[in-house]
Tab-separated table of C-alpha atoms in Angstrom:
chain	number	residue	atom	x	y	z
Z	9	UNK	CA	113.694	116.678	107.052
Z	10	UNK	CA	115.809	113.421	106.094
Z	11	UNK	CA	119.563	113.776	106.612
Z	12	UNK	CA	121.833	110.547	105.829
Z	13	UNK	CA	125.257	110.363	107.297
Z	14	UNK	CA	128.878	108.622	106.164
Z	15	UNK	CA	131.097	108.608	108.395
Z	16	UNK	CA	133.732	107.612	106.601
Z	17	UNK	CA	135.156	109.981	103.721
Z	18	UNK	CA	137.647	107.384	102.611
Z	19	UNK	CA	138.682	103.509	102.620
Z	20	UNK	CA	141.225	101.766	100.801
Z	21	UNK	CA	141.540	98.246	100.741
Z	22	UNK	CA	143.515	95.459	98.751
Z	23	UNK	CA	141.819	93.884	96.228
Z	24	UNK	CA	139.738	90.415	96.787
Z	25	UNK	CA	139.258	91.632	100.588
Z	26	UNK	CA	135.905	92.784	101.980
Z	27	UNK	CA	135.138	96.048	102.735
Z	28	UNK	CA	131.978	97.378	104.592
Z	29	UNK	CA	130.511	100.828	103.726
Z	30	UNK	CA	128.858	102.560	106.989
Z	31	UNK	CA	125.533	104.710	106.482
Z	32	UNK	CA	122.997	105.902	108.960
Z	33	UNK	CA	120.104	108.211	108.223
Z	34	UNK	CA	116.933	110.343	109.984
Z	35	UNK	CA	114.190	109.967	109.270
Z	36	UNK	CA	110.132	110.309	110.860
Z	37	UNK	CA	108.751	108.405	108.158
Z	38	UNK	CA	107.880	104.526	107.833
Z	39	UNK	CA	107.812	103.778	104.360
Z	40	UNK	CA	110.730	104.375	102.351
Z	41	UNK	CA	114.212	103.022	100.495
Z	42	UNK	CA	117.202	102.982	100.808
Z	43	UNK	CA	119.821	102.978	98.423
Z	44	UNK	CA	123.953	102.922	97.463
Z	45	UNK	CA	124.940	104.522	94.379
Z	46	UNK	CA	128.342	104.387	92.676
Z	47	UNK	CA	129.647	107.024	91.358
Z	48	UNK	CA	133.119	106.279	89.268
Z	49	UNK	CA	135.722	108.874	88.366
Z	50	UNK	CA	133.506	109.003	84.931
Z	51	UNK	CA	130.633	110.901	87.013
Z	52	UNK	CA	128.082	109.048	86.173
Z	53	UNK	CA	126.049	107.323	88.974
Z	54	UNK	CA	124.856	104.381	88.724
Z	55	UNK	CA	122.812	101.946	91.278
Z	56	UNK	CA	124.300	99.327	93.471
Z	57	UNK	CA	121.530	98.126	95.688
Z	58	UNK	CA	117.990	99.139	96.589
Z	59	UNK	CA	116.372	98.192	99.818
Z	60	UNK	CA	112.814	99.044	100.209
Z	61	UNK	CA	112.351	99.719	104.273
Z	62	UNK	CA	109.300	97.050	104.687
Z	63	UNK	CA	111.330	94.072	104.079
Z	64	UNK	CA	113.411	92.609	106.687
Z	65	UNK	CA	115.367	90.588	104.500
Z	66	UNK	CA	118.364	92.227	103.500
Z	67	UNK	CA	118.858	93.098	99.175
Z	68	UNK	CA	122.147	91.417	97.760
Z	69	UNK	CA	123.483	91.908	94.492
Z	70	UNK	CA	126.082	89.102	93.792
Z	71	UNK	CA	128.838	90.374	95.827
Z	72	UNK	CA	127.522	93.266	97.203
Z	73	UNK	CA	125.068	93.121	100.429
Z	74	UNK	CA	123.612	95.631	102.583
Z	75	UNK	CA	123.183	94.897	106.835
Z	76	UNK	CA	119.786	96.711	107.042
Z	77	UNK	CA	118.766	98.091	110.698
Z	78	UNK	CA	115.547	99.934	111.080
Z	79	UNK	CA	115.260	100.275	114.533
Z	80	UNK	CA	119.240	101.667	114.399
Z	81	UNK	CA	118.845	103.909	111.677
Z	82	UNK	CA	121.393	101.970	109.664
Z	83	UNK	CA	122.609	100.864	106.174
Z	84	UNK	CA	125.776	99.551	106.086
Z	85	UNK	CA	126.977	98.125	102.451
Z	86	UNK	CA	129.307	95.006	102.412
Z	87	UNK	CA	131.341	94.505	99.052
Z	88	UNK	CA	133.213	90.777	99.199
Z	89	UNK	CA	135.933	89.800	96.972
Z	90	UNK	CA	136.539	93.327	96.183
Z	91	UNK	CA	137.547	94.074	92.555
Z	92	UNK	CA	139.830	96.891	91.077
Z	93	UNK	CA	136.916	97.825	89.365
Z	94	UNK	CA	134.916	99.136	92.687
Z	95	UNK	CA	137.236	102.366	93.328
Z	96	UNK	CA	134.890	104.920	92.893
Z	97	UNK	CA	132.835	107.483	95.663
Z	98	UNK	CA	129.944	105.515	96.849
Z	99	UNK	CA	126.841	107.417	97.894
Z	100	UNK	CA	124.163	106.100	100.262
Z	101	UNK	CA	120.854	107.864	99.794
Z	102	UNK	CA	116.822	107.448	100.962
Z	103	UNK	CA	113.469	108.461	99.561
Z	104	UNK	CA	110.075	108.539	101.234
Z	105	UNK	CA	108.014	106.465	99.157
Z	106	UNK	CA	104.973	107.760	97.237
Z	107	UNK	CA	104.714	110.490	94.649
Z	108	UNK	CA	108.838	110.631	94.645
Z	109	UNK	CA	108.504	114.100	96.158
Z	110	UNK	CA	111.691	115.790	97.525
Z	111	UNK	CA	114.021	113.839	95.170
Z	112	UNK	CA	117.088	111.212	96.961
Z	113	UNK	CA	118.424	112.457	99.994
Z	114	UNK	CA	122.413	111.836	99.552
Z	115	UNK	CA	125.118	111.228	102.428
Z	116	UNK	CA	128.532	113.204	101.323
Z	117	UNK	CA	130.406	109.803	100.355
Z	118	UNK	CA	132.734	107.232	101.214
Z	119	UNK	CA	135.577	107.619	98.726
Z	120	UNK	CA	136.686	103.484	97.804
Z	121	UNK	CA	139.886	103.161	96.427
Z	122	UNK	CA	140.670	98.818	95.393
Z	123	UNK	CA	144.628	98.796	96.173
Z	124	UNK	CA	146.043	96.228	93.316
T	23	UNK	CA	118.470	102.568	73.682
T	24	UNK	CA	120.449	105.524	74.986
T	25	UNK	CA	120.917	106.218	78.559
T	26	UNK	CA	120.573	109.881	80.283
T	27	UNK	CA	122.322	112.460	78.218
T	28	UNK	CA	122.825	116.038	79.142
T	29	UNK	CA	124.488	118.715	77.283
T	30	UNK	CA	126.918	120.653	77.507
T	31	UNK	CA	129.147	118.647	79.417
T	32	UNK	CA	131.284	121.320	80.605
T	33	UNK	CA	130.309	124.870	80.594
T	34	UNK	CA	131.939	128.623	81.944
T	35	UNK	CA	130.117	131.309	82.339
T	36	UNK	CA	131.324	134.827	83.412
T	37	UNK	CA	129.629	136.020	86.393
T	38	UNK	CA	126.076	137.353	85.760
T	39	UNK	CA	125.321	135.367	82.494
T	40	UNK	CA	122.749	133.529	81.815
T	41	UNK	CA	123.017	129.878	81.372
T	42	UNK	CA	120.470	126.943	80.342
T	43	UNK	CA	121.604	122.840	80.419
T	44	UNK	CA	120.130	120.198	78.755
T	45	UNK	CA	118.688	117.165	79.732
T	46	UNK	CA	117.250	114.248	77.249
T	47	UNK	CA	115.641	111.511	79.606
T	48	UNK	CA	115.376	107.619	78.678
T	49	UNK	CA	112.583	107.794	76.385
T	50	UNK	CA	108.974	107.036	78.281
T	51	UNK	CA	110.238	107.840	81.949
T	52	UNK	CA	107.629	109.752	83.706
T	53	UNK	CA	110.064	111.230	86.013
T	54	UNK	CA	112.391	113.668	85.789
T	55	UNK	CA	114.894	115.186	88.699
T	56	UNK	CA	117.482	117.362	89.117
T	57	UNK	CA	120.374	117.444	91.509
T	58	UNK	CA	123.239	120.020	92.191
T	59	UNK	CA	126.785	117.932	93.164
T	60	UNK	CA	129.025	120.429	94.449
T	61	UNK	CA	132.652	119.758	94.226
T	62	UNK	CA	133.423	116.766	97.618
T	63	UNK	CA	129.769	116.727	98.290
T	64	UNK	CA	126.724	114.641	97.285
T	65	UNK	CA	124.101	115.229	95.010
T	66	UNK	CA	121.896	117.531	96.366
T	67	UNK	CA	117.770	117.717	94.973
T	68	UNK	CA	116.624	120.736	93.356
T	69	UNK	CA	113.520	119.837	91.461
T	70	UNK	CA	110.756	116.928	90.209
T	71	UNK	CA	108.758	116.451	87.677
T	72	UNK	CA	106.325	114.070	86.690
T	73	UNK	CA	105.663	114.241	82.955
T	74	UNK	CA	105.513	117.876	82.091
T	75	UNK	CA	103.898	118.941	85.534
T	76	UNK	CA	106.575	120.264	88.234
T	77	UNK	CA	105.569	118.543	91.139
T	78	UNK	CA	108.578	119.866	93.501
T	79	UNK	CA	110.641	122.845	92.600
T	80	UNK	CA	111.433	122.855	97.161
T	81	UNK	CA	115.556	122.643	96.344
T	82	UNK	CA	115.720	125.110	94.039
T	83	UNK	CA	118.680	127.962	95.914
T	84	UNK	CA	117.502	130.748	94.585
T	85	UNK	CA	114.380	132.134	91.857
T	86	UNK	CA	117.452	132.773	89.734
T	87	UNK	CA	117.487	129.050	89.154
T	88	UNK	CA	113.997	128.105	86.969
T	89	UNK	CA	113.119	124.493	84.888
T	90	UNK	CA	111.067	123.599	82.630
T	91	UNK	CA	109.952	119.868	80.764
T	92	UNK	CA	107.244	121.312	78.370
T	93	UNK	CA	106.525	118.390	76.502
T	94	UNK	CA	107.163	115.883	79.034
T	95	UNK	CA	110.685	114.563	77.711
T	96	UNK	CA	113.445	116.992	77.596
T	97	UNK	CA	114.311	119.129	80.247
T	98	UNK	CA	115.963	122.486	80.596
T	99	UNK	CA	117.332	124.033	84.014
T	100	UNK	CA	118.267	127.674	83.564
T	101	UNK	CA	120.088	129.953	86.091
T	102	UNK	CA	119.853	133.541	85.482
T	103	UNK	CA	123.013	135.777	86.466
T	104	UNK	CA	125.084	133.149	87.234
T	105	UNK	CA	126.972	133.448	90.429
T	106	UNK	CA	130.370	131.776	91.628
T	107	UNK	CA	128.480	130.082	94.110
T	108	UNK	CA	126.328	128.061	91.463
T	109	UNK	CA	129.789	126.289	90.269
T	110	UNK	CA	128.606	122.637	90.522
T	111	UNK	CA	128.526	119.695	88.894
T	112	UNK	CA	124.288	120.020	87.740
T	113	UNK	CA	123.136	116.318	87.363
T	114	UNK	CA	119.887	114.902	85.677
T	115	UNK	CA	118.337	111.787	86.533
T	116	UNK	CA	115.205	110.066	84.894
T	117	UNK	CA	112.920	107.049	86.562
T	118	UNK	CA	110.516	105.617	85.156
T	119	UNK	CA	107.690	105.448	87.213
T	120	UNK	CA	106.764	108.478	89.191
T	121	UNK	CA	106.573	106.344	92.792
T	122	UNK	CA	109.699	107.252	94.648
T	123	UNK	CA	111.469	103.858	95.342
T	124	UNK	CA	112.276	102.927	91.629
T	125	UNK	CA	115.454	103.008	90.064
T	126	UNK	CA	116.692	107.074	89.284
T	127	UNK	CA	118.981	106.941	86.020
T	128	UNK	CA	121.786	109.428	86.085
T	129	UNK	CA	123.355	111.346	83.178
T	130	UNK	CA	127.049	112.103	82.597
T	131	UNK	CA	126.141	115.642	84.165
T	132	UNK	CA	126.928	119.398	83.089
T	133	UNK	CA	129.865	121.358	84.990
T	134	UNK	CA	129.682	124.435	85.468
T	135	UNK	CA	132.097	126.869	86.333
T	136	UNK	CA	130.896	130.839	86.805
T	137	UNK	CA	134.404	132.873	86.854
């Protein structure tokens, strides 16, 4: 079984700073993604950043970045220039690629809150 | 065109009702989840299908808890005698290929409260 972990429940940082998201995750499979979702008091999630396991490079999306480590386990996201905009929970989660069996495998959350 | 829409938004049950929730994908995604988000937690998977075919039904709690996607587009989850434990946030997500690694589209969700 997959389990993904965040280890932080909450952050709060000013706004323009950059903040950096911790994730690490189990798994006994090769192939597979990773991804942050954003979740914003609104409830509806929607995606950050995908990384798809194979590639070394790392996936950015303007200013958000992820520091991928296979070998650790690890899927930190970094969000620069922070924006009032970003408070919301943020959800890291992994798949096994293939038939999309078994659904996203979700961490519990790192609650973001963009001080003004 | 319209994103993930589920319906109702909110709903209470009294304990050992019957409930059924909505869930109209983006039109032409082959596949279809469900989740359970209890209250502080993360999403949590309870079934998959691909088209109309359930390929995964492995998180579903209970056989109280049953879906169906006849037709391949809209979905229905039902739970039968509702219990307070199945209060949670029930969220539907559609992709549209039925690999793993593509982009899952979330609706607004249904909330459900069983008093």
């Amino acid at each position: 079984a997959q389990t993904v972990t965040q280890s932080q429940p909450e952050m709060s940082v000013q706004e323009a700073e950059t903040v950096t998201l911790s994730c690490t995750y189990d798994t006994s499979e090769n192939n597979y993604y990773l991804f942050w979702y954003k979740q914003p008091p609104s409830r509806q999630m929607i995606l950050v950043i995908r990384q798809e396991a194979y590639k070394q490079q790392n996936a950015t999306e303007n200013r958000f970045s992820v520091n991928f480590q296979k070998a650790a386990k690890s899927f930190s996201l970094k969000i620069s220039d922070s924006q009032l905009g970003d408070t919301a929970m943020y959800f890291c989660a992994f798949i096994i690629s293939g038939g999309g069996a078994d659904g996203l495998t979700f961490g519990k959350g790192t609650h973001l809150i963009i001080q003004p | 065109g319209a994103g993930v829409s589920q319906s109702p938004r909110y709903k209470v049950a009294k304990r050992g009702q019957d409930v059924a929730l909505r869930c109209d994908p983006i039109s032409g995604h082959v596949s279809l989840f469900w989740y359970q988000q209890a209250l502080g937690q993360g999403p949590e998977f309870l079934t998959y299908f691909q088209n109309e075919a359930q390929l995964d039904k492995s998180g579903l709690p209970s056989d109280r808890f049953f879906a169906e996607r006849p037709e391949g587009s809209v979905s229905t989850l039902k739970i039968q005698r509702t219990q307070q434990e199945d209060s949670a946030v029930y969220l539907c997500a559609s992709s549209l290929w039925a690999s793993g690694g593509h982009e899952q589209y979330f609706g607004p969700g249904t909330r459900l409260t069983v008093t």
